[in-house]
Structure formats: C-alpha cells, structure tokens
Short mmCIF file of C-alpha atoms and ligand atoms in Angstrom, two decimals:
data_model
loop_
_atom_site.label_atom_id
_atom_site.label_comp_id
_atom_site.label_asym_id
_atom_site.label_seq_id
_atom_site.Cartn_x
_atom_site.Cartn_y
_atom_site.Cartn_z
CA UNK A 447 -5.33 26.04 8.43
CA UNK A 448 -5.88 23.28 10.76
CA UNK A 449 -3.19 21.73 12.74
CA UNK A 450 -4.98 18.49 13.60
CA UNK A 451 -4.27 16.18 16.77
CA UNK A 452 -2.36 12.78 15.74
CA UNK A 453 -5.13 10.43 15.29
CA UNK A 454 -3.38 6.85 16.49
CA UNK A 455 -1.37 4.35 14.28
CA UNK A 456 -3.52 1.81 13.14
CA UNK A 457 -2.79 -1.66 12.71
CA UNK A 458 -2.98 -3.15 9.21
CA UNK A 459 -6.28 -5.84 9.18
CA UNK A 460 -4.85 -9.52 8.98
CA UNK A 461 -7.52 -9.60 6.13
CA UNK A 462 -5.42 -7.53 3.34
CA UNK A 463 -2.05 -7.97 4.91
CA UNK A 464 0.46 -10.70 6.02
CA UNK A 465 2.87 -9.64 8.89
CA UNK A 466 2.37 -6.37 10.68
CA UNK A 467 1.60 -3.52 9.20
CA UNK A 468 1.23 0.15 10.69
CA UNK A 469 -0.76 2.75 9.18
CA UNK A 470 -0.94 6.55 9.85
CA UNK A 471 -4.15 8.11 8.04
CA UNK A 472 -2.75 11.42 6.98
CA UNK A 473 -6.11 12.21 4.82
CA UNK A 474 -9.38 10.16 4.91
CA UNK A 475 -11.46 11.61 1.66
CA UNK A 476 -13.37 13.95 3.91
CA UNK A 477 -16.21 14.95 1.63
CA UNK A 478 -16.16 16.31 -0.59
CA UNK A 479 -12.38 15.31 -0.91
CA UNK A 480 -12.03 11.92 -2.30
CA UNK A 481 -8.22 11.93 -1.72
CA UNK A 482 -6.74 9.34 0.77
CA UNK A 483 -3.11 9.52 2.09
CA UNK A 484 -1.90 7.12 4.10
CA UNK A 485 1.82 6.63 5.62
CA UNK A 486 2.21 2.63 5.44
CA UNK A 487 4.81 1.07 7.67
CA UNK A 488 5.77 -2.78 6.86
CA UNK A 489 7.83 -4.34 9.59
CA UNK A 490 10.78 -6.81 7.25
CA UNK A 491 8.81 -9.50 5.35
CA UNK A 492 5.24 -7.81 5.55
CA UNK A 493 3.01 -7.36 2.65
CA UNK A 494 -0.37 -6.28 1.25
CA UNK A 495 -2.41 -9.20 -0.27
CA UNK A 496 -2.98 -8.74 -3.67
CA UNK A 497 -5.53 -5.95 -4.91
CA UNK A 498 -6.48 -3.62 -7.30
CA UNK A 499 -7.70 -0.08 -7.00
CA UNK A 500 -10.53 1.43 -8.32
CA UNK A 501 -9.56 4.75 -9.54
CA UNK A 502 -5.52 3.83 -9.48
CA UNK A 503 -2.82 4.28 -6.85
CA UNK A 504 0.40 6.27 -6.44
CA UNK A 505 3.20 5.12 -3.92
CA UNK A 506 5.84 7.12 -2.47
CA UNK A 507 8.39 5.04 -0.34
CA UNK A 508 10.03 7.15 2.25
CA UNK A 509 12.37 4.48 3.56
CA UNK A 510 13.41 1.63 3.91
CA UNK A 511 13.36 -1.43 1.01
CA UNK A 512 10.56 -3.32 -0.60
CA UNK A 513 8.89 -5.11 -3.61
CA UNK A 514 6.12 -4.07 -5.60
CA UNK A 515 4.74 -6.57 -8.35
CA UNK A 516 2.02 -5.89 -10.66
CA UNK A 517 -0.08 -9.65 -11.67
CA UNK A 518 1.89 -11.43 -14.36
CA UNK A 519 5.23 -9.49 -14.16
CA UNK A 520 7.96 -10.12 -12.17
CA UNK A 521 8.43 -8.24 -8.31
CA UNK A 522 10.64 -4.85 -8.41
CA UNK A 523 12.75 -4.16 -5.81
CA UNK A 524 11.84 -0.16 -4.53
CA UNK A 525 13.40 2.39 -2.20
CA UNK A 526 13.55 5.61 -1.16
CA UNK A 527 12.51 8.60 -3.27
CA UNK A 528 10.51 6.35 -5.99
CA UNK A 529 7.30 6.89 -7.02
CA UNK A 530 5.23 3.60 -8.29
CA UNK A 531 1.84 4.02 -10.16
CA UNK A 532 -0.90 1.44 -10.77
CA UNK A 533 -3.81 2.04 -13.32
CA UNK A 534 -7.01 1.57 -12.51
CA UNK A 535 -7.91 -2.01 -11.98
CA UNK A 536 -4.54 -3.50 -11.87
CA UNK A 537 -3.84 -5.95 -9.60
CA UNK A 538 -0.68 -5.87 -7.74
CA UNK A 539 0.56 -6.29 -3.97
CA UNK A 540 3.33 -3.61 -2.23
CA UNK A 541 5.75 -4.19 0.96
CA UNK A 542 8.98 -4.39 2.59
CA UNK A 543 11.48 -6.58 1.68
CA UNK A 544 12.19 -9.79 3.52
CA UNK A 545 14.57 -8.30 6.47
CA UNK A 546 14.07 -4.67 5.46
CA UNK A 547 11.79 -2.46 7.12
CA UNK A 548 9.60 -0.26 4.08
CA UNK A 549 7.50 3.06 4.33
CA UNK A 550 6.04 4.72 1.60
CA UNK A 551 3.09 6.93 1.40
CA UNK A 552 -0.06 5.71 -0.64
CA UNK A 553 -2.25 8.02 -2.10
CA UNK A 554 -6.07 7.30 -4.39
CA UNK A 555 -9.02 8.07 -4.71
CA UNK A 556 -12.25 6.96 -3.84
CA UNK A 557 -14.82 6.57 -6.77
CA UNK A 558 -17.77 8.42 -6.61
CA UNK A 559 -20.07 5.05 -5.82
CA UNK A 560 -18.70 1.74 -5.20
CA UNK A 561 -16.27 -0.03 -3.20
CA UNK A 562 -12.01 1.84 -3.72
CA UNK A 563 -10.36 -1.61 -3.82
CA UNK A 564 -10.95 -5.07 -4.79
CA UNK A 565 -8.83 -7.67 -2.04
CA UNK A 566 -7.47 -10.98 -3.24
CA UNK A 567 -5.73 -13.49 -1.93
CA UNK A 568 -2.38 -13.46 0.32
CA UNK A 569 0.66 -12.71 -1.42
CA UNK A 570 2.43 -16.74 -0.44
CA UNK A 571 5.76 -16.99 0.15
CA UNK A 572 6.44 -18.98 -3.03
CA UNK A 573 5.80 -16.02 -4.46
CA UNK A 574 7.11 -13.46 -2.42
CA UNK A 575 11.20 -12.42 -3.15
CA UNK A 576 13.31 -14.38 -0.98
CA UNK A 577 16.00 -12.47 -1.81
MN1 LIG B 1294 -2.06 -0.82 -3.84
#
C-alpha cells in the first residue's frame, strides 16, 4: 500500500477545453498499468472540446450538473451517481452545465502504441445547451 502525497490540481490546457477546468490525476497508467483516473472539475459553462478516445471512456459524475453529447445526437443532461460510456472512437465532448458547477471522474485506457485521444474542435456556444 502506498499512501501517496497530493500531486497539485492541474489546470485544464485551453487547447481541449473552453472555460476553466481543474484536474486531479488520481492514476497516470504507470507501466505497466494503462489505466488513467482523473477527477475533472468544470467551473459553470466549461467544457471539453470535442474528442474521441482510443480504447473508450467511462465517466462517473460526482456532483454537480452537466451535458454530455455524443456527434450527431442530441446533448444529455447528467448528474450525480451516473455513469456515461463512450466506445472506442466516438466522438463526443463532456462538462458542466451553463451555471452549474460538474465533477465526475474519467477513467480509459491508453493503447498499447499510439496517441489515447483524438482533439477536435471547441464545443461553440451554438451548440452548447443554453438551458
Ligand atoms: Mn471523453
């Protein structure tokens, strides 16, 4: 057992998110673990871009109130206790909703070669719930 030192909240890269974002790494796919686990924490409004994931993604939203949309369906509204899962190479965005703050855990894995996610575009606010 290893109780391990908080490593500091990072802040999300402007790159794959709009608004702030803070992440907590709670596993980085130390080899030869390829399992990530990250606590996400979107301040109201905040968003990733759109993306995809390699080998898939599982969400687990602690708190708060968000959207998740998967490309060409509609966004769904997500709170506590619900767990969202993307296949492999769908592409999708995740964050709070517009004056909600949102946390959910996010857990994948990386691929044996190659890069874990493909980044897109911003998620604009024509398309982001207003509501
Ligand atoms: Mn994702």
């Amino acid at each position: 057992m290893h109780v391990l030192p908080n490593p500091p909240t990072a802040k999300g890269s402007a790159a794959m998110f709009t608004g702030d974002v803070f992440i907590d790494v709670i596993h980085p796919a130390d080899p030869p673990s390829r399992m990530r686990v990250n606590a996400v924490h979107f301040t109201p409004g905040a968003r990733t871009a759109w993306h995809a994931h390699a080998r898939g993604q599982t969400l687990y939203v602690l708190e708060g109130s968000g959207f998740v949309q998967s490309r060409g369906e509609r966004p769904v509204a997500i709170g506590p206790g619900q767990v969202v899962t993307t296949p492999a190479g769908e592409w999708h965005w995740h964050g709070a909703a517009p004056h909600h703050l949102m946390t959910h855990l996010a857990m994948w894995e990386a691929p044996e070669s190659g890069p874990e996610s493909e980044w897109g575009d911003q998620v604009t606010d024509d398309e982001y719930p207003s509501v």
